[in-house]
Tab-separated table of C-alpha atoms and ligand atoms in Angstrom:
chain	number	residue	atom	x	y	z
A	1	MET	CA	-22.224	52.074	-56.002
A	2	LYS	CA	-22.031	55.784	-55.212
A	3	LEU	CA	-18.534	56.701	-53.485
A	4	MET	CA	-20.775	58.217	-50.323
A	5	THR	CA	-22.304	54.479	-49.893
A	6	ARG	CA	-19.299	52.786	-50.407
A	7	PHE	CA	-17.575	54.628	-47.820
A	8	SER	CA	-20.112	54.884	-45.348
A	9	LEU	CA	-20.492	50.909	-45.615
A	10	SER	CA	-16.884	50.395	-45.509
A	11	HIS	CA	-16.495	52.502	-42.396
A	12	SER	CA	-19.375	51.161	-40.532
A	13	GLY	CA	-18.084	47.671	-41.481
A	14	THR	CA	-14.677	48.585	-39.739
A	15	VAL	CA	-16.640	49.963	-36.649
A	16	ILE	CA	-18.597	46.855	-36.280
A	17	LEU	CA	-15.390	44.760	-36.494
A	18	THR	CA	-13.610	46.683	-34.048
A	19	LEU	CA	-16.399	46.620	-31.485
A	20	LEU	CA	-16.768	43.096	-31.956
A	21	ILE	CA	-13.060	42.298	-31.510
A	22	SER	CA	-13.280	44.227	-28.331
A	23	PHE	CA	-16.121	43.519	-26.697
A	24	PHE	CA	-14.874	39.788	-27.266
A	25	PHE	CA	-11.851	40.699	-25.411
A	26	ILE	CA	-13.500	42.596	-22.568
A	27	TYR	CA	-15.952	39.797	-21.806
A	28	GLU	CA	-13.583	37.214	-21.858
A	29	GLY	CA	-11.611	39.180	-19.388
A	30	ALA	CA	-14.674	39.767	-17.182
A	31	ARG	CA	-15.601	36.251	-17.296
A	32	LEU	CA	-12.016	35.190	-16.043
A	33	THR	CA	-11.953	37.785	-13.494
A	34	TYR	CA	-15.788	36.802	-11.986
A	35	GLN	CA	-14.080	32.799	-12.371
A	36	ARG	CA	-11.285	33.676	-10.163
A	37	GLN	CA	-13.462	35.608	-7.706
A	38	ALA	CA	-15.610	33.074	-7.266
A	39	ARG	CA	-13.050	30.384	-6.687
A	40	LEU	CA	-11.496	32.655	-4.147
A	41	SER	CA	-14.825	33.040	-2.127
A	42	GLN	CA	-15.175	29.029	-1.933
A	43	GLU	CA	-11.848	28.880	-0.724
A	44	GLN	CA	-12.615	31.324	1.829
A	45	GLN	CA	-15.767	29.798	3.165
A	46	ILE	CA	-14.223	26.368	3.486
A	47	SER	CA	-11.049	27.458	5.192
A	48	ASP	CA	-13.569	29.899	7.573
A	49	LEU	CA	-15.757	26.489	8.328
A	50	ALA	CA	-12.186	24.608	8.658
A	51	LEU	CA	-11.355	27.473	11.337
A	52	ALA	CA	-14.977	27.275	13.196
A	53	ALA	CA	-14.350	23.564	13.252
A	54	LYS	CA	-10.908	23.422	14.834
A	55	GLU	CA	-12.110	25.909	17.278
A	56	SER	CA	-14.899	23.526	18.391
A	57	LEU	CA	-12.594	20.695	18.286
A	58	VAL	CA	-10.210	22.690	20.826
A	59	GLN	CA	-13.373	23.461	23.076
A	60	HIS	CA	-14.992	20.278	22.417
A	61	GLU	CA	-18.060	21.918	21.817
A	62	ASP	CA	-19.459	21.720	18.600
A	63	VAL	CA	-21.808	24.641	18.812
A	64	ALA	CA	-19.360	27.285	17.155
A	65	VAL	CA	-19.031	25.117	14.016
A	66	LEU	CA	-22.749	24.266	13.829
A	67	ASN	CA	-23.973	27.893	13.925
A	68	PHE	CA	-21.394	28.474	11.318
A	69	MET	CA	-22.595	25.908	9.157
A	70	LYS	CA	-25.918	27.200	9.714
A	71	SER	CA	-24.926	30.623	8.420
A	72	VAL	CA	-23.165	29.210	5.513
A	73	VAL	CA	-26.284	26.901	4.218
A	74	ARG	CA	-28.107	30.224	3.786
A	75	ASN	CA	-26.074	30.972	0.730
A	76	PRO	CA	-28.133	30.047	-2.059
A	77	LEU	CA	-24.848	28.658	-3.764
A	78	VAL	CA	-24.370	26.188	-0.965
A	79	VAL	CA	-26.309	22.882	-1.272
A	80	TYR	CA	-24.739	21.512	2.123
A	81	ALA	CA	-22.370	21.738	4.881
A	82	ALA	CA	-20.908	18.666	6.847
A	83	TYR	CA	-18.778	18.015	9.597
A	84	SER	CA	-16.994	14.916	11.197
A	85	ASN	CA	-15.509	14.931	14.635
A	86	PHE	CA	-12.942	12.053	14.473
A	87	SER	CA	-12.629	11.615	18.093
A	88	SER	CA	-16.294	11.820	19.103
A	89	GLY	CA	-17.196	9.860	15.712
A	90	THR	CA	-20.161	11.988	15.193
A	91	HIS	CA	-21.070	13.486	11.705
A	92	THR	CA	-23.591	16.553	11.260
A	93	VAL	CA	-24.802	17.321	7.719
A	94	LEU	CA	-27.041	20.681	6.905
A	95	PRO	CA	-29.584	20.322	5.554
A	96	GLN	CA	-30.350	17.032	7.546
A	97	THR	CA	-32.104	15.332	4.366
A	98	LEU	CA	-28.591	14.863	2.790
A	99	ASP	CA	-27.297	13.128	5.911
A	100	LYS	CA	-27.391	9.609	4.739
A	101	GLU	CA	-26.580	10.066	1.183
A	102	LEU	CA	-23.433	12.300	2.205
A	103	LEU	CA	-22.402	9.685	5.045
A	104	ALA	CA	-22.466	6.828	2.973
A	105	ASP	CA	-20.450	8.660	0.126
A	106	TRP	CA	-18.060	10.156	2.291
A	107	GLN	CA	-17.181	6.710	4.012
A	108	LYS	CA	-17.005	4.984	0.289
A	109	SER	CA	-14.710	7.712	-0.657
A	110	LYS	CA	-12.568	9.211	2.013
A	111	PRO	CA	-11.091	12.238	0.576
A	112	ALA	CA	-7.626	11.061	-0.157
A	113	ASP	CA	-5.680	13.793	1.112
A	114	SER	CA	-7.679	13.573	4.707
A	115	SER	CA	-4.407	13.962	6.514
A	116	ALA	CA	-3.733	17.407	4.851
A	117	SER	CA	-5.153	20.780	6.618
A	118	GLY	CA	-5.194	22.639	3.689
A	119	SER	CA	-8.246	22.982	1.062
A	120	GLY	CA	-7.382	21.388	-2.276
A	121	GLN	CA	-8.602	21.142	-5.587
A	122	PRO	CA	-12.692	20.833	-5.310
A	123	ASN	CA	-14.176	17.566	-5.927
A	124	THR	CA	-17.181	17.489	-8.411
A	125	PHE	CA	-20.152	14.684	-8.495
A	126	ARG	CA	-23.655	14.283	-8.811
A	127	LEU	CA	-25.745	13.880	-6.024
A	128	SER	CA	-28.845	11.070	-6.477
A	129	ASN	CA	-31.262	13.811	-7.291
A	130	GLY	CA	-28.777	14.343	-10.119
A	131	LEU	CA	-27.649	17.595	-8.920
A	132	GLU	CA	-23.924	18.294	-9.679
A	133	ILE	CA	-21.962	19.395	-6.918
A	134	VAL	CA	-18.405	21.150	-6.467
A	135	GLU	CA	-17.250	20.054	-3.217
A	136	TRP	CA	-14.701	21.550	-1.140
A	137	SER	CA	-13.163	19.786	1.882
A	138	SER	CA	-10.450	20.528	4.643
A	139	THR	CA	-9.283	18.617	7.620
A	140	PRO	CA	-8.717	20.700	10.857
A	141	ARG	CA	-5.903	19.503	12.561
A	142	LEU	CA	-4.671	19.134	16.390
A	143	GLU	CA	-1.163	18.561	17.374
A	144	GLY	CA	-0.301	17.432	14.194
A	145	HIS	CA	-3.175	14.853	13.617
A	146	ALA	CA	-6.248	15.071	11.519
A	147	ALA	CA	-8.952	15.485	13.918
A	148	GLY	CA	-12.291	16.370	11.720
A	149	LEU	CA	-13.300	16.963	8.311
A	150	VAL	CA	-15.232	19.532	6.993
A	151	ARG	CA	-17.453	19.750	3.431
A	152	LEU	CA	-18.985	22.398	1.673
A	153	GLY	CA	-21.088	21.253	-1.356
A	154	PHE	CA	-21.761	24.263	-4.024
A	155	SER	CA	-24.601	23.567	-6.812
A	156	LYS	CA	-22.222	23.737	-9.988
A	157	ALA	CA	-25.562	24.931	-11.994
A	158	ALA	CA	-25.656	27.762	-9.510
A	159	LEU	CA	-22.367	28.815	-9.484
A	160	GLU	CA	-22.463	28.702	-13.303
A	161	LYS	CA	-25.731	30.517	-13.171
A	162	ASP	CA	-23.922	33.324	-10.841
A	163	LEU	CA	-21.009	33.505	-13.359
A	164	ALA	CA	-23.317	34.402	-16.189
A	165	GLY	CA	-25.490	36.817	-14.177
A	166	GLN	CA	-22.431	38.862	-13.499
A	167	THR	CA	-20.690	38.477	-16.955
A	168	SER	CA	-24.188	39.648	-18.615
A	169	LYS	CA	-24.326	42.887	-16.850
A	170	TRP	CA	-21.140	43.413	-18.835
A	171	THR	CA	-22.892	41.891	-22.065
A	172	GLN	CA	-25.619	44.378	-21.375
A	173	LEU	CA	-23.086	47.432	-20.942
A	174	GLU	CA	-21.227	46.716	-23.968
A	175	SER	CA	-24.237	46.028	-26.090
A	176	GLU	CA	-25.513	49.877	-25.038
A	177	ALA	CA	-21.905	51.074	-25.603
A	178	GLY	CA	-21.863	49.358	-28.912
A	179	VAL	CA	-25.240	50.581	-30.442
A	180	ALA	CA	-24.185	54.369	-29.279
A	181	ALA	CA	-20.727	53.724	-30.774
A	182	LEU	CA	-22.249	51.954	-34.107
A	183	ILE	CA	-24.766	55.136	-34.284
A	184	MET	CA	-21.896	57.574	-33.758
A	185	GLY	CA	-19.866	55.918	-36.178
A	186	LEU	CA	-22.760	55.914	-38.802
A	187	PHE	CA	-23.017	59.652	-38.353
A	188	VAL	CA	-19.441	60.194	-38.505
A	189	SER	CA	-19.021	57.981	-41.554
A	190	LEU	CA	-22.117	60.009	-43.322
A	191	TRP	CA	-20.558	63.006	-42.667
A	192	LEU	CA	-16.758	62.258	-43.746
A	193	GLY	CA	-18.639	60.471	-46.922
A	194	ARG	CA	-20.544	63.688	-47.377
A	195	HIS	CA	-17.382	65.689	-46.924
A	196	LEU	CA	-15.720	63.909	-49.713
A	197	ALA	CA	-18.222	63.112	-52.045
A	198	ALA	CA	-19.630	66.758	-52.185
A	199	PRO	CA	-16.566	68.571	-53.882
A	200	LEU	CA	-16.437	65.592	-56.366
A	201	LYS	CA	-20.008	65.849	-57.131
A	202	LYS	CA	-19.239	69.691	-58.053
A	203	ILE	CA	-16.309	68.477	-60.192
A	204	SER	CA	-18.689	66.102	-61.856
A	205	GLU	CA	-21.241	68.597	-62.600
A	206	GLY	CA	-18.612	70.774	-63.763
A	207	THR	CA	-17.419	68.393	-66.038
A	208	HIS	CA	-20.784	67.876	-67.618
A	209	LEU	CA	-21.102	71.831	-68.400
A	210	VAL	CA	-17.782	71.639	-70.048
A	211	ARG	CA	-18.875	68.697	-72.086
A	212	SER	CA	-22.047	70.695	-73.126
A	213	GLY	CA	-19.660	73.437	-74.245
A	214	LYS	CA	-20.127	75.955	-71.250
A	215	LEU	CA	-16.571	76.771	-70.851
A	216	ASP	CA	-17.258	79.160	-68.147
A	217	SER	CA	-18.137	76.298	-65.642
A	218	LEU	CA	-15.375	76.898	-63.286
A	219	VAL	CA	-15.776	74.645	-59.902
A	220	GLU	CA	-15.713	76.267	-56.483
A	221	VAL	CA	-13.644	73.907	-54.220
A	222	ASN	CA	-11.370	75.401	-51.570
A	223	ARG	CA	-9.420	72.691	-50.007
A	224	PRO	CA	-5.851	71.938	-49.211
A	225	ASP	CA	-6.097	68.434	-49.889
A	226	GLU	CA	-6.189	66.152	-53.315
A	227	ILE	CA	-9.539	66.820	-54.111
A	228	GLY	CA	-8.655	70.394	-53.858
A	229	ASP	CA	-5.739	70.118	-56.100
A	230	LEU	CA	-8.296	68.005	-58.559
A	231	ALA	CA	-10.471	70.981	-58.467
A	232	ARG	CA	-7.664	73.348	-59.520
A	233	ASP	CA	-6.408	71.225	-62.034
A	234	PHE	CA	-10.024	70.898	-63.447
A	235	ASN	CA	-10.186	74.948	-63.443
A	236	SER	CA	-6.966	75.341	-65.024
A	237	MET	CA	-7.924	72.770	-67.630
A	238	VAL	CA	-11.186	74.792	-68.370
A	239	VAL	CA	-9.393	77.855	-68.753
A	240	GLN	CA	-7.020	76.362	-71.257
A	241	LEU	CA	-9.826	74.587	-73.146
A	242	LYS	CA	-11.543	78.153	-73.246
A	243	GLU	CA	-8.826	79.828	-74.571
A	244	LEU	CA	-8.075	77.142	-77.301
A	245	ASP	CA	-11.509	77.558	-78.087
A	246	GLU	CA	-11.277	81.549	-78.739
A	247	MET	CA	-8.197	80.522	-80.686
A	248	LYS	CA	-9.910	78.198	-82.947
A	249	ARG	CA	-13.219	80.618	-83.453
A	250	ASP	CA	-10.585	83.390	-84.132
A	251	PHE	CA	-8.973	81.355	-86.498
A	252	THR	CA	-11.828	79.910	-88.072
A	253	ALA	CA	-13.447	83.519	-88.497
A	254	GLY	CA	-10.019	84.750	-89.846
A	255	VAL	CA	-9.505	81.937	-92.300
A	256	THR	CA	-12.950	81.711	-93.851
A	257	HIS	CA	-12.875	85.569	-94.377
A	258	ASP	CA	-9.392	85.082	-96.135
A	259	LEU	CA	-10.659	82.291	-98.258
A	260	GLY	CA	-13.924	84.071	-99.301
A	261	THR	CA	-12.446	86.888	-100.970
A	262	PRO	CA	-10.181	84.972	-103.596
A	263	LEU	CA	-13.385	81.970	-103.973
A	264	HIS	CA	-15.165	85.363	-104.964
A	265	ALA	CA	-12.890	86.134	-107.674
A	266	ILE	CA	-12.851	82.631	-108.932
A	267	ARG	CA	-16.720	82.380	-108.968
A	268	SER	CA	-16.580	85.569	-111.248
A	269	ALA	CA	-13.778	84.140	-113.590
A	270	ILE	CA	-15.944	81.056	-113.764
A	271	ASN	CA	-19.016	82.991	-114.750
A	272	TYR	CA	-17.120	85.046	-117.361
A	273	LEU	CA	-15.506	81.975	-118.894
A	274	GLN	CA	-18.907	80.142	-119.041
A	275	ALA	CA	-20.680	82.897	-120.473
A	276	GLY	CA	-18.085	82.865	-123.409
A	277	ASP	CA	-16.800	86.362	-122.838
A	278	ALA	CA	-13.478	85.231	-123.241
A	279	GLY	CA	-14.048	83.403	-126.648
A	280	PRO	CA	-16.029	80.262	-127.230
A	281	LEU	CA	-15.039	77.194	-125.107
A	282	THR	CA	-14.529	73.495	-126.664
A	283	GLU	CA	-16.790	70.809	-125.032
A	284	LYS	CA	-13.700	69.092	-122.959
A	285	GLN	CA	-13.225	72.795	-121.545
A	286	SER	CA	-16.811	73.309	-120.675
A	287	GLU	CA	-16.727	69.819	-119.089
A	288	TYR	CA	-13.840	70.849	-116.926
A	289	LEU	CA	-15.317	74.401	-116.339
A	290	LEU	CA	-18.399	72.841	-115.099
A	291	MET	CA	-16.500	70.511	-112.648
A	292	VAL	CA	-14.397	73.537	-111.354
A	293	SER	CA	-17.789	75.510	-110.730
A	294	ASN	CA	-19.410	72.947	-108.745
A	295	SER	CA	-16.333	72.308	-106.854
A	296	THR	CA	-16.066	75.947	-105.989
A	297	GLY	CA	-19.995	75.802	-105.325
A	298	ASN	CA	-19.294	73.226	-102.602
A	299	LEU	CA	-16.235	75.167	-101.097
A	300	THR	CA	-18.049	78.359	-101.231
A	301	ALA	CA	-21.133	76.660	-99.157
A	302	PHE	CA	-18.722	74.970	-96.757
A	303	ILE	CA	-16.905	78.391	-96.206
A	304	ASN	CA	-20.410	80.013	-95.559
A	305	ASN	CA	-21.258	77.279	-93.157
A	306	LEU	CA	-17.933	78.008	-91.120
A	307	LEU	CA	-18.669	81.623	-91.188
A	308	THR	CA	-22.132	81.169	-89.761
A	309	THR	CA	-20.962	78.744	-87.390
A	310	ALA	CA	-18.253	81.131	-86.005
A	311	ARG	CA	-20.927	84.010	-86.076
A	312	ILE	CA	-23.061	81.988	-83.816
A	313	GLU	CA	-20.108	81.313	-81.471
A	314	ALA	CA	-19.679	84.601	-80.999
A	315	ALA	CA	-23.279	85.021	-80.537
A	316	LYS	CA	-23.065	87.767	-83.738
A	317	VAL	CA	-26.009	86.087	-85.205
A	318	GLU	CA	-28.665	88.865	-85.584
A	319	PRO	CA	-31.854	87.993	-87.376
A	320	TYR	CA	-33.473	90.487	-89.661
A	321	PRO	CA	-37.074	89.824	-89.221
A	322	GLU	CA	-39.686	90.091	-91.796
A	323	PRO	CA	-42.851	88.366	-92.488
A	324	VAL	CA	-42.021	84.970	-94.358
A	325	ASP	CA	-44.239	83.398	-96.744
A	326	VAL	CA	-43.336	79.831	-95.465
A	327	PHE	CA	-45.090	77.544	-97.709
A	328	ALA	CA	-43.571	79.321	-100.869
A	329	HIS	CA	-40.187	79.090	-99.695
A	330	VAL	CA	-40.222	75.416	-98.495
A	331	LYS	CA	-41.794	74.173	-101.644
A	332	GLU	CA	-38.885	75.812	-103.533
A	333	LEU	CA	-36.804	73.895	-101.592
A	334	VAL	CA	-38.375	70.871	-101.698
A	335	ASP	CA	-38.703	71.536	-105.342
A	336	LEU	CA	-34.973	71.870	-105.612
A	337	TYR	CA	-34.424	68.611	-104.082
A	338	GLN	CA	-36.879	66.458	-105.984
A	339	PRO	CA	-34.563	65.061	-108.705
A	340	GLN	CA	-32.236	64.125	-106.057
A	341	ALA	CA	-35.043	62.366	-104.126
A	342	GLN	CA	-35.992	60.713	-106.966
A	343	GLU	CA	-32.567	59.495	-107.858
A	344	ARG	CA	-32.684	57.714	-104.508
A	345	GLY	CA	-35.860	56.382	-104.770
A	346	VAL	CA	-37.218	58.526	-102.060
A	347	LYS	CA	-40.992	60.034	-101.959
A	348	LEU	CA	-40.333	63.577	-101.032
A	349	MET	CA	-43.491	65.421	-99.753
A	350	LEU	CA	-44.671	68.661	-98.312
A	351	VAL	CA	-47.471	68.784	-95.856
A	352	LYS	CA	-49.027	71.917	-94.758
A	353	LYS	CA	-51.282	71.387	-91.566
A	354	ALA	CA	-52.697	74.693	-91.085
A	355	PRO	CA	-54.727	76.670	-93.753
A	356	TYR	CA	-52.782	79.581	-93.326
A	357	ILE	CA	-49.321	79.869	-91.567
A	358	SER	CA	-47.810	83.262	-90.329
A	359	LEU	CA	-44.207	83.562	-89.712
A	360	VAL	CA	-42.054	86.643	-88.858
A	361	ALA	CA	-38.513	85.525	-89.316
A	362	ASP	CA	-35.120	86.386	-91.116
A	363	VAL	CA	-36.116	84.823	-94.398
A	364	THR	CA	-32.154	83.624	-95.420
A	365	MET	CA	-31.689	82.079	-91.971
A	366	PHE	CA	-35.343	80.337	-92.205
A	367	ARG	CA	-34.062	79.135	-95.651
A	368	GLN	CA	-30.643	77.765	-94.096
A	369	ILE	CA	-32.758	75.971	-91.308
A	370	THR	CA	-34.960	74.277	-93.771
A	371	LEU	CA	-31.996	73.432	-96.451
A	372	ASN	CA	-30.117	71.774	-93.545
A	373	LEU	CA	-32.692	69.499	-92.240
A	374	LEU	CA	-34.027	68.587	-95.719
A	375	SER	CA	-30.664	67.775	-97.187
A	376	ASN	CA	-29.695	65.762	-93.877
A	377	ALA	CA	-33.145	63.765	-94.428
A	378	LEU	CA	-32.420	62.966	-97.927
A	379	LYS	CA	-28.856	62.338	-97.445
A	380	PHE	CA	-29.457	59.637	-94.623
A	381	THR	CA	-32.697	58.095	-96.537
A	382	SER	CA	-32.670	55.779	-99.460
A	383	ASN	CA	-35.692	53.957	-100.935
A	384	GLY	CA	-38.108	55.635	-98.234
A	385	GLU	CA	-39.887	58.637	-97.662
A	386	VAL	CA	-39.154	61.978	-96.490
A	387	GLU	CA	-41.750	64.625	-95.052
A	388	VAL	CA	-41.717	68.234	-94.565
A	389	ILE	CA	-44.478	69.182	-92.405
A	390	LEU	CA	-45.590	72.696	-91.446
A	391	SER	CA	-48.010	73.539	-88.783
A	392	GLU	CA	-48.823	75.620	-85.869
A	393	GLU	CA	-49.107	74.765	-82.136
A	394	ASN	CA	-49.499	76.836	-79.329
A	395	GLY	CA	-48.839	80.009	-81.344
A	396	ASN	CA	-45.631	78.526	-82.315
A	397	PHE	CA	-44.605	77.819	-85.921
A	398	ILE	CA	-43.595	74.259	-86.485
A	399	LEU	CA	-41.262	72.925	-89.051
A	400	GLU	CA	-41.004	69.169	-89.034
A	401	THR	CA	-38.667	66.893	-91.206
A	402	ARG	CA	-39.831	63.073	-91.000
A	403	ASP	CA	-37.547	60.457	-92.816
A	404	THR	CA	-37.662	56.609	-92.843
A	405	GLY	CA	-33.734	56.498	-92.964
A	406	ILE	CA	-31.269	54.813	-91.011
A	407	GLY	CA	-32.010	57.024	-87.746
A	408	ILE	CA	-29.705	57.843	-84.912
A	409	ASP	CA	-28.930	56.168	-81.754
A	410	PRO	CA	-30.000	58.162	-78.614
A	411	LYS	CA	-26.550	58.141	-77.490
A	412	HIS	CA	-25.523	61.009	-80.299
A	413	HIS	CA	-28.601	62.719	-79.859
A	414	GLN	CA	-26.897	65.736	-78.035
A	415	LEU	CA	-24.019	65.247	-79.876
A	416	ILE	CA	-24.985	65.716	-83.383
A	417	PHE	CA	-25.613	69.475	-82.585
A	418	GLU	CA	-21.955	70.102	-81.787
A	419	LYS	CA	-19.683	71.334	-84.277
A	420	PHE	CA	-18.222	68.794	-86.829
A	421	TYR	CA	-19.705	65.870	-85.001
A	422	ARG	CA	-21.004	63.171	-87.314
A	423	VAL	CA	-21.984	59.858	-86.504
A	424	HIS	CA	-19.632	57.321	-87.548
A	425	GLN	CA	-21.081	54.986	-89.981
A	426	PRO	CA	-20.783	51.128	-89.910
A	427	THR	CA	-18.030	49.959	-92.508
A	428	GLY	CA	-19.295	48.979	-95.761
A	429	SER	CA	-22.397	51.248	-95.832
A	430	PRO	CA	-21.942	54.365	-98.002
A	431	ALA	CA	-20.394	57.104	-96.132
A	432	PRO	CA	-22.405	60.348	-97.076
A	433	GLN	CA	-20.648	63.619	-97.765
A	434	GLY	CA	-20.736	66.634	-95.110
A	435	SER	CA	-18.493	68.422	-92.523
A	436	GLY	CA	-20.702	68.041	-89.489
A	437	LEU	CA	-21.724	71.757	-89.285
A	438	GLY	CA	-25.422	71.624	-90.708
A	439	LEU	CA	-27.176	70.806	-87.414
A	440	THR	CA	-25.107	73.223	-85.361
A	441	ILE	CA	-26.245	76.004	-87.528
A	442	VAL	CA	-29.653	74.820	-87.409
A	443	LYS	CA	-29.552	74.742	-83.695
A	444	GLY	CA	-27.802	78.398	-83.462
A	445	LEU	CA	-30.012	80.223	-85.978
A	446	THR	CA	-33.178	78.731	-84.351
A	447	GLU	CA	-32.251	80.009	-80.925
A	448	ALA	CA	-31.013	83.399	-82.293
A	449	HIS	CA	-34.923	83.313	-83.113
A	450	GLY	CA	-35.754	82.299	-79.574
A	451	GLY	CA	-36.789	78.905	-80.805
A	452	LYS	CA	-35.678	75.490	-80.219
A	453	VAL	CA	-34.774	71.920	-82.008
A	454	MET	CA	-36.104	68.583	-80.767
A	455	LEU	CA	-35.051	65.085	-82.161
A	456	GLU	CA	-37.050	61.795	-82.274
A	457	SER	CA	-34.926	58.953	-83.356
A	458	GLU	CA	-33.586	55.426	-82.963
A	459	LEU	CA	-31.162	53.493	-84.717
A	460	GLY	CA	-32.976	52.082	-88.017
A	461	GLN	CA	-36.066	53.903	-87.223
A	462	GLY	CA	-35.684	56.981	-89.215
A	463	SER	CA	-35.781	60.587	-87.817
A	464	VAL	CA	-38.056	63.562	-86.711
A	465	PHE	CA	-36.519	66.938	-86.282
A	466	ARG	CA	-38.905	69.373	-84.957
A	467	VAL	CA	-38.305	73.078	-85.017
A	468	THR	CA	-40.192	75.426	-82.982
A	469	LEU	CA	-39.820	79.124	-83.860
A	470	PRO	CA	-42.006	82.058	-82.115
A	471	LYS	CA	-43.971	83.679	-84.735
A	472	GLN	CA	-42.444	86.698	-83.840
A	473	PRO	CA	-38.827	86.226	-82.994
A	474	ARG	CA	-38.048	86.927	-79.148
A	475	ARG	CA	-34.533	88.513	-79.226
A	476	ILE	CA	-34.842	91.441	-81.981
B	501	ATP	N1	-31.836	62.642	-90.770
B	501	ATP	C1	-30.905	62.278	-90.303
B	501	ATP	N2	-30.497	60.869	-90.204
B	501	ATP	C2	-29.671	60.229	-89.588
B	501	ATP	N3	-28.689	60.800	-89.308
B	501	ATP	C3	-28.623	61.977	-89.295
B	501	ATP	C4	-29.796	62.970	-89.715
B	501	ATP	N4	-29.448	64.203	-89.921
B	501	ATP	C5	-28.071	64.327	-89.187
B	501	ATP	N5	-27.844	63.034	-88.932
B	501	ATP	C6	-26.567	62.796	-88.357
B	501	ATP	O1	-25.866	63.883	-87.837
B	501	ATP	C7	-24.790	64.324	-88.115
B	501	ATP	C8	-24.499	65.872	-88.188
B	501	ATP	O2	-25.439	66.602	-88.985
B	501	ATP	P1	-24.707	67.835	-89.673
B	501	ATP	O3	-26.027	68.217	-90.718
B	501	ATP	O4	-24.675	68.735	-88.351
B	501	ATP	O5	-23.711	67.469	-90.419
B	501	ATP	P2	-23.604	66.511	-92.020
B	501	ATP	O6	-24.667	66.563	-92.418
B	501	ATP	O7	-22.875	65.425	-91.898
B	501	ATP	O8	-22.438	67.704	-92.689
B	501	ATP	P3	-22.987	69.035	-93.250
B	501	ATP	O9	-24.579	69.422	-92.906
B	501	ATP	O10	-22.115	70.024	-92.523
B	501	ATP	O11	-22.942	69.032	-94.675
B	501	ATP	C9	-24.637	63.736	-89.394
B	501	ATP	O12	-23.322	63.205	-89.970
B	501	ATP	C10	-25.612	62.320	-89.333
B	501	ATP	O13	-24.412	61.472	-88.406
B	502	MG	MG1	-25.965	68.150	-92.948
């Protein structure tokens, strides 16, 4: 998962969690407040009714309490209001439909504290129609004696619905605020994620460039935080790498040049001895001299490769273009390698796909390209086939080597063109000799002509190297 996605998700998760917790507390707080307010209002209503009843008892006139009862039962939460006058023995229930039921009920279970004048805890019970009632009662007193009883029945379901209605306003408000906070949180987390991920992406791109050999790839991240520190460290590392690379290049160029001169002298001495100019050689001497000659040849080839690589890196390769008899040169090289091919059980073929193939290029470099590809194809193939194919396509010259050898895992495709890179061969398999410079040279010389090299290969499936050269070099 990408850093930005991970960051956005965890940030949004934190926002949602915080919102849920705060919603819970706000909702519960609001619910408890409304519950208390509703209870206070019920208490207020029963004590007002008790007051009206007391007034009526004092005046021996029930009109005041009856009027009050009429207004109270208009409240949709109130199911009934009842009043009993103990001195006259009258009972009034509003609405009258509940008269009998409530009277019987009241006589059965007179409130336990009918002697008390204040309102106590509400009583809950069910009416015969199943309606659950929360009943408040109070006993108005005259001269210390209970003179009557008032009762107010509230519908429990209506009370709960009212409470739910009040709190649902909060729920709605909270959800709207929650959605707004969530959207804002998401934007903030996306912005933050981008803010953090963008410089890291730049550094990662820089790393890829450095990996592909572009040592001028400094990243521009000017931040005072840890990411800024990382970018600065990365840049100083790239600068150091570049310095090291230049030192290595200078060293290689210097050493190869210094080695070349004595090697040249050794070669001349060998030729002199082999020609017998210093007197006749014994059989053993000739044998040793041949070994020295071969080793000197290998060493000279290696030093020449190093020199060419150093020149390529210093961009000092300048092709000397001239018309190349492509077929003749490639055939000569193929013929040169035929004995080695036979020895390895390889059928080596040269295929010409166009009747006349023309190319203007540096002959020595063209031969070096062909030689390196051909020697690789043979080196990594045994008991199979190697084809060198010459053709033309879209006005370009194409040189292709196809082999049925060990093949190359795609993860190495880019790397094998780097200096000294060789694919590690599995233990037990014969390790072909080489210094890992051949393909660097092929690529460098091809590009110096304005061409390109392509590779198609899978492990165990053989390899195809395809060099495309413009018929006239572009960089003359
Ligand atoms: N035709 C091929 N089949 C399989 N592997 C190959 C082939 N050509 C190149 N390679 C792989 O690429 C690596 C680099 O090749 P390159 O020619 O640069 O070096 P080398 O052949 O090992 O040494 P040098 O060419 O300097 O003598 C080889 O070591 C080998 O692992
Ligand atoms: Mg090679």
